[in-house]
Coordinates of C-alpha atoms and ligand atoms in Angstrom, one line a residue:
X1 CA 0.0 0.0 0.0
X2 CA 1.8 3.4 -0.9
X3 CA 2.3 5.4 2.2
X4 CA 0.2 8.3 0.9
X5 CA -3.6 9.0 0.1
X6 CA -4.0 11.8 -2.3
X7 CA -1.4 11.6 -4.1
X8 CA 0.7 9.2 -6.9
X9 CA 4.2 8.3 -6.6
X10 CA 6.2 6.8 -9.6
X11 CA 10.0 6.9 -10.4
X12 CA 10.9 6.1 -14.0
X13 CA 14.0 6.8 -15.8
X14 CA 15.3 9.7 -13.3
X15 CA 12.2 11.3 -13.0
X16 CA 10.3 11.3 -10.2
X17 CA 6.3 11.4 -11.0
X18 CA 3.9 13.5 -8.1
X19 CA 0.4 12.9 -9.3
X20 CA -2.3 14.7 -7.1
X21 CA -5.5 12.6 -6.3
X22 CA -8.3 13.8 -5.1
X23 CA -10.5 13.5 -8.1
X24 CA -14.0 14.8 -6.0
X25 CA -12.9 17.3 -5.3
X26 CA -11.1 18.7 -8.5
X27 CA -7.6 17.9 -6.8
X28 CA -8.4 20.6 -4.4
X29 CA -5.3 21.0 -2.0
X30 CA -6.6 20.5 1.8
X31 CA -3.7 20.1 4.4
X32 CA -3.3 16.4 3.9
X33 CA -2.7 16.6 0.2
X34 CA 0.0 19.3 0.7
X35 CA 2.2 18.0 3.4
X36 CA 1.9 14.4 1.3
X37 CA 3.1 16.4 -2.0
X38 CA 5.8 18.4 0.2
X39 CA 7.1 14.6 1.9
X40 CA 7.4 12.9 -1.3
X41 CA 9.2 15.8 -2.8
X42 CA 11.9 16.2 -0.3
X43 CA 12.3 12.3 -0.3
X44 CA 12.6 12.5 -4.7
X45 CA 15.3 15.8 -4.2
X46 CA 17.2 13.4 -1.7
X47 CA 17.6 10.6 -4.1
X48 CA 20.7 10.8 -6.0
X49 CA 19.3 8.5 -8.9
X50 CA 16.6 11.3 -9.3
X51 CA 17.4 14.3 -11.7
X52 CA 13.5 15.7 -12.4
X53 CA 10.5 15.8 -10.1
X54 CA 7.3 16.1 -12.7
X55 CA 4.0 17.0 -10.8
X56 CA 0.7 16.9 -12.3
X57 CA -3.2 16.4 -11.7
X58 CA -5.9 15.0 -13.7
X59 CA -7.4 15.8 -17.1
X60 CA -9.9 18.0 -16.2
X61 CA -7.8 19.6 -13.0
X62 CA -4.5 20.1 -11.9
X63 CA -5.7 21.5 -8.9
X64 CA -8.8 23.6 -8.4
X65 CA -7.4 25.6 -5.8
X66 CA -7.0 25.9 -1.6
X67 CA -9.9 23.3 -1.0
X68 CA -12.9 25.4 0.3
X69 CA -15.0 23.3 1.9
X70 CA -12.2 22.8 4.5
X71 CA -11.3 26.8 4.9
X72 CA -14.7 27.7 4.9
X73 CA -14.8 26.7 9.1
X74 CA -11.8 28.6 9.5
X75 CA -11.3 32.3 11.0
X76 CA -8.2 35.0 11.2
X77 CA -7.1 33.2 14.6
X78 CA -7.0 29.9 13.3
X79 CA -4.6 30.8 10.0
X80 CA -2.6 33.6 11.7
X81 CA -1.9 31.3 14.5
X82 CA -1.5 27.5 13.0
X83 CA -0.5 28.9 9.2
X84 CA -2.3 26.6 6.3
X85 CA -0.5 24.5 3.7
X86 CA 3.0 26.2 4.6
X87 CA 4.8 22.8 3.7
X88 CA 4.3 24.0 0.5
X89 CA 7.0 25.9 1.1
X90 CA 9.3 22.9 0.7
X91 CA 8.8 23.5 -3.0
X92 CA 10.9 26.5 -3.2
X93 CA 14.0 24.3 -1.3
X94 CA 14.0 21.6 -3.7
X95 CA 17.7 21.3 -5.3
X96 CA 15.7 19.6 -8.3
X97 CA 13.7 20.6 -11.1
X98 CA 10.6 20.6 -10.7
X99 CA 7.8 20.7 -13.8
X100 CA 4.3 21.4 -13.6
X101 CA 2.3 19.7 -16.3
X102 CA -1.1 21.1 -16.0
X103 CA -4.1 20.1 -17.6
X104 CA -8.1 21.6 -16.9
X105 CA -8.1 24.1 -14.6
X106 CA -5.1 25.4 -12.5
X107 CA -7.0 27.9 -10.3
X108 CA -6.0 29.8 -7.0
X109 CA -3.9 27.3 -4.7
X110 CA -3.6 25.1 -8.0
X111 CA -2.3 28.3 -10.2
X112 CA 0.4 28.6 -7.3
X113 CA 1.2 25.2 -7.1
X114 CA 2.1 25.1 -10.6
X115 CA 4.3 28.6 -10.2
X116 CA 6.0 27.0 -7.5
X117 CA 7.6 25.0 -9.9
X118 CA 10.4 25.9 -12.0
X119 CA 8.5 25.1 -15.8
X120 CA 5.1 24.9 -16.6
X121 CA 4.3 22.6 -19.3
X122 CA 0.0 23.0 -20.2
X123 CA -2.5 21.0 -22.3
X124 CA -4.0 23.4 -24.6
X125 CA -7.0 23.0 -22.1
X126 CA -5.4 24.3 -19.3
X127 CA -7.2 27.5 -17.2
X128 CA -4.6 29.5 -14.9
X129 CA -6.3 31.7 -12.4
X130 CA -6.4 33.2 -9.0
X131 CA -10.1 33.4 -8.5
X132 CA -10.1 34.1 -4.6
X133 CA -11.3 37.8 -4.5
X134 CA -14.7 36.1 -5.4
X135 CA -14.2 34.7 -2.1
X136 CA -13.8 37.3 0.1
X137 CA -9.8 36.3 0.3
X138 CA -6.5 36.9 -1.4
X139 CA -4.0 34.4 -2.8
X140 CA -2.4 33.4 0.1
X141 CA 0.5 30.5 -1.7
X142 CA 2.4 33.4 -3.9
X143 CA 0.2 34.3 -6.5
X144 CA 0.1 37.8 -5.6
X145 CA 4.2 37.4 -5.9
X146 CA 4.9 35.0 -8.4
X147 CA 2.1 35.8 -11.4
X148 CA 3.4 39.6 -11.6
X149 CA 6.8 38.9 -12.0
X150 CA 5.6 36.2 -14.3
X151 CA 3.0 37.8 -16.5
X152 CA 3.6 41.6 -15.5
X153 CA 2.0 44.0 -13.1
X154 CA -1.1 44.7 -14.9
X155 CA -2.3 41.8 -16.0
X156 CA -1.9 40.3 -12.9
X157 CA -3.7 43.1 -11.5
X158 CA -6.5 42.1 -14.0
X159 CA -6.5 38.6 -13.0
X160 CA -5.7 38.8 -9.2
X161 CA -8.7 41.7 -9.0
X162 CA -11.4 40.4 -11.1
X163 CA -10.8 36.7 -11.1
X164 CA -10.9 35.9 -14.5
X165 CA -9.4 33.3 -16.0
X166 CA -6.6 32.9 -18.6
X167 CA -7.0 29.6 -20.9
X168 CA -3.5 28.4 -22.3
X169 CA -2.9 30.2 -24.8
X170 CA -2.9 33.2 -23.1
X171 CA -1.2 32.4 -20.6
X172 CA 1.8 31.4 -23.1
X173 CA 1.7 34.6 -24.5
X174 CA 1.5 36.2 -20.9
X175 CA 4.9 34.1 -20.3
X176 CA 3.3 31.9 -17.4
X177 CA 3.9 29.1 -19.6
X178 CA 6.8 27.1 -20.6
X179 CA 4.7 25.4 -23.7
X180 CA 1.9 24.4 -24.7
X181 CA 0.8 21.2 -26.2
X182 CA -2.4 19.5 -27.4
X183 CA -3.7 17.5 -24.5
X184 CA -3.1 14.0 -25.4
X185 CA 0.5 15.0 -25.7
X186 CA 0.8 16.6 -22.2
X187 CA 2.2 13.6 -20.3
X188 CA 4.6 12.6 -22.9
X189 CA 5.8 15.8 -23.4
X190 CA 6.6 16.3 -19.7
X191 CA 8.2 13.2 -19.3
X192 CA 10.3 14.2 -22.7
X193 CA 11.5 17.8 -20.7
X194 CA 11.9 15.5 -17.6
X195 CA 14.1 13.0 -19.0
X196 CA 16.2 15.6 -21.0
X197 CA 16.5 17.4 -17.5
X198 CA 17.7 14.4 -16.0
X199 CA 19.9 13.5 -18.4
X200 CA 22.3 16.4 -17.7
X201 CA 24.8 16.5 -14.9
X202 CA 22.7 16.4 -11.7
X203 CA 25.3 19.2 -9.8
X204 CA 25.3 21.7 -13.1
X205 CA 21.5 21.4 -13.1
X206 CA 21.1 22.1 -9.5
X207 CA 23.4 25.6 -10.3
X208 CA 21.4 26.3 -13.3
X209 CA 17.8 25.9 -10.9
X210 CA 19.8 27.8 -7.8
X211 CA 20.9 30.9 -10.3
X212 CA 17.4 31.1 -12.1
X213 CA 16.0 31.0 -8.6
X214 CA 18.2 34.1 -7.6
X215 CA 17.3 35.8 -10.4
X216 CA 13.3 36.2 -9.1
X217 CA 14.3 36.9 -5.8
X218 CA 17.4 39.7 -5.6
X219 CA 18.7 42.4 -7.4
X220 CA 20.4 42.0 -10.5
X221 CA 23.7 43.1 -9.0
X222 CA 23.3 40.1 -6.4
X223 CA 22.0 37.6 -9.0
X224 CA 25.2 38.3 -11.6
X225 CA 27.5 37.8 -8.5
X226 CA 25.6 34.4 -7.4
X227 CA 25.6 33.5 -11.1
X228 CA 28.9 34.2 -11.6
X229 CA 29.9 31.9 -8.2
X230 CA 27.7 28.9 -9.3
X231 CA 29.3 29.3 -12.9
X232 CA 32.8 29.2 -11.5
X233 CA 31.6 26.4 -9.3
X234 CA 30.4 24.3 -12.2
X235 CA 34.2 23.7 -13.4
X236 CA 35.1 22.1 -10.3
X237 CA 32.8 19.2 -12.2
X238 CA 34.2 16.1 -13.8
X239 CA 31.5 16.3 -15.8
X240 CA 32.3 19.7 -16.9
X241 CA 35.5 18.0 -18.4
X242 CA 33.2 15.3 -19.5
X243 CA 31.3 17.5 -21.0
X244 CA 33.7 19.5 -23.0
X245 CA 36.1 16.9 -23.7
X246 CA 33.1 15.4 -25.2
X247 CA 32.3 17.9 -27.4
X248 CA 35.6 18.3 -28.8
X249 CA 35.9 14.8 -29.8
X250 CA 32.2 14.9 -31.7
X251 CA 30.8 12.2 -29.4
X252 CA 27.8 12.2 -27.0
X253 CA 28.9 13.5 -22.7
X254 CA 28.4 10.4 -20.4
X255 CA 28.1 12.3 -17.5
X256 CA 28.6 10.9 -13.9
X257 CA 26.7 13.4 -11.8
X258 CA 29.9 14.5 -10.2
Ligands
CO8_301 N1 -12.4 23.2 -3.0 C1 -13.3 22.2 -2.6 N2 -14.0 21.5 -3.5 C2 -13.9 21.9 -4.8 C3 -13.1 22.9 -5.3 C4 -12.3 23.6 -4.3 N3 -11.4 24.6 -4.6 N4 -13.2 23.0 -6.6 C5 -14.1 22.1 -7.0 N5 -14.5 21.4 -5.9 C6 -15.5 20.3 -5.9 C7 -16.9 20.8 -6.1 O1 -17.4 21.3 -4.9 C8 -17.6 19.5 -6.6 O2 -17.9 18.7 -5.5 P1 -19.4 18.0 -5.3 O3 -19.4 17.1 -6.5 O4 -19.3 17.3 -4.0 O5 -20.3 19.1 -5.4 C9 -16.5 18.9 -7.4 O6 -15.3 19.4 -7.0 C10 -16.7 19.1 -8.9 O7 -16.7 20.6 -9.1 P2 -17.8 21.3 -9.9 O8 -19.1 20.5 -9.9 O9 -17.9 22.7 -9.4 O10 -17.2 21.2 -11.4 P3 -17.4 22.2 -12.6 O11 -16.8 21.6 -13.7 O12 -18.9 22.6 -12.7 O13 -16.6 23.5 -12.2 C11 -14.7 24.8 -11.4 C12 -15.2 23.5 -12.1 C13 -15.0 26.0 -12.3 C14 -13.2 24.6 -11.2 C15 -15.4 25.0 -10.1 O14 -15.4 23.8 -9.3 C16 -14.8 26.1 -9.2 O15 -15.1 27.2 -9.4 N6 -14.1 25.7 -8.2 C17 -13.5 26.6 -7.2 C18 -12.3 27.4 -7.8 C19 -11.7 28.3 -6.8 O16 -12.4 29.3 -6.4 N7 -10.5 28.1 -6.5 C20 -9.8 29.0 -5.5 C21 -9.9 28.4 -4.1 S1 -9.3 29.5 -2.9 C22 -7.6 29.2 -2.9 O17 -7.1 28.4 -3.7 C23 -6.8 30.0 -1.9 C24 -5.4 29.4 -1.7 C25 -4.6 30.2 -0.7 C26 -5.1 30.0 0.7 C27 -4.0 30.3 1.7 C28 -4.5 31.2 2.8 C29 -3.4 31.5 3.9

């Protein structure tokens, strides 16, 4: 029996596979769901054997958002004092890749779950939104962070404030989106990304994610001095001399991960 309830595990090929499960409820994140994803995630950026963590829902919903039934009972007191879902905060430690592949709708605490992840790969039937205004809240997971320096201060003001929705497309254009692909092809797609993640050198991969991540989060002055640090740090690699030595004599790298 797997050790968690509303969510799928799988490894295959390097990639870990984080398949949310809650299919009555649209994949709706409730505390449960969220410190299962958060577990398994940590346990897939421990794992040496692992170079890409892919996470994803059903069809018709990645996730639809914070689950609302559960919030509805609770007050200021409650969340100011005991927090809600702040394992998802694991996400942004991870060392590994991590790839959203998002079918249906991506909405609220779904939308952020997605942008917690460092590409977004949608079926064209994807809907990203952060629909909570029409409940009386605000995103509370880093929507009102993360979709502005993703998409731009005004149309994250259009989206944040009215709570429409953006359908793939869109949200391609908007830059929220790594690609987009027809639905059947969503999975395969991811796994394609996954696998050519995990193909690299696990230790230049995990400077590429830590300078990227530096670059939402600092000034540009501190982000060129990190990058150039983890740059300098990726020829302490063998496979760095793997990689180029490689290159020089025409032939595929057959990288180590060291
Ligand atoms: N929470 C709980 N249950 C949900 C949710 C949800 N977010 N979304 C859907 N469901 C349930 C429905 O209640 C329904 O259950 P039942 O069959 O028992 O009635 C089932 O899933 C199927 O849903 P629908 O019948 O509504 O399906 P439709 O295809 O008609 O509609 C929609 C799909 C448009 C996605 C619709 O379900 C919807 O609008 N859902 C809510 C979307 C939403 O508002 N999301 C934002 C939630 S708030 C949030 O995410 C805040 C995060 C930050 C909190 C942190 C604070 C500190």
């Amino acid at each position: 029996m797997s050790e968690y309830e509303t969510i799928e595990v799988r490894t295959e090929n390097r990639v870990g596979y984080l398949t949310l499960n809650r299919p009555k409820a649209l994949n709706a994140l409730n505390e449960q769901l969220v410190r299962e994803l958060a577990a398994a995630a940590i346990a897939l950026d421990g794992d040496e054997n692992i170079g890409a963590i892919v996470i994803t829902g059903s069809e018709k919903a990645f996730a639809a958002g914070a689950d609302i039934k559960e919030m509805a009972r609770k007050d200021y007191t409650d969340i100011a004092a005991n927090g809600l879902f702040e394992d998802i905060r694991a996400l942004d430690r991870l060392r590994t890749p991590t790839i959203a592949a998002v079918s249906g709708y991506a909405l609220g605490g779904g939308c952020e779950l997605a942008m917690a992840c460092d590409l977004i790969i949608a079926a064209d039937s994807a809907t990203f939104g952060q629909p909570e205004i029409n409940l009386s809240i605000i995103p509370g997971l880093g929507g009102t962070q993360r979709l502005p320096r993703a998409i731009g201060a005004y149309k994250a003001a259009d989206l944040v404030l009215t709570a429409r929705t953006m359908d793939a497309a869109e949200a391609e254009r908007a830059g929220l989106v790594s690609r987009v692909v027809p639905a059947a092809e969503l999975l395969s797609t991811a796994t394609e990304v996954a696998e050519t993640i995990a193909a690299k050198s696990l230790p230049a991969v995990y400077a590429a994610k830590a300078a990227l991540k530096a670059a939402q989060e600092g000034s540009l002055a501190g982000g060129l001095s990190f990058e150039s640090q983890a740059a300098a740090g990726t020829f302490a690699l063998e496979d760095q001399t793997e990689g180029m030595t490689a290159f020089a004599e025409k032939r595929k790298p057959h990288f180590q991960h060291r």
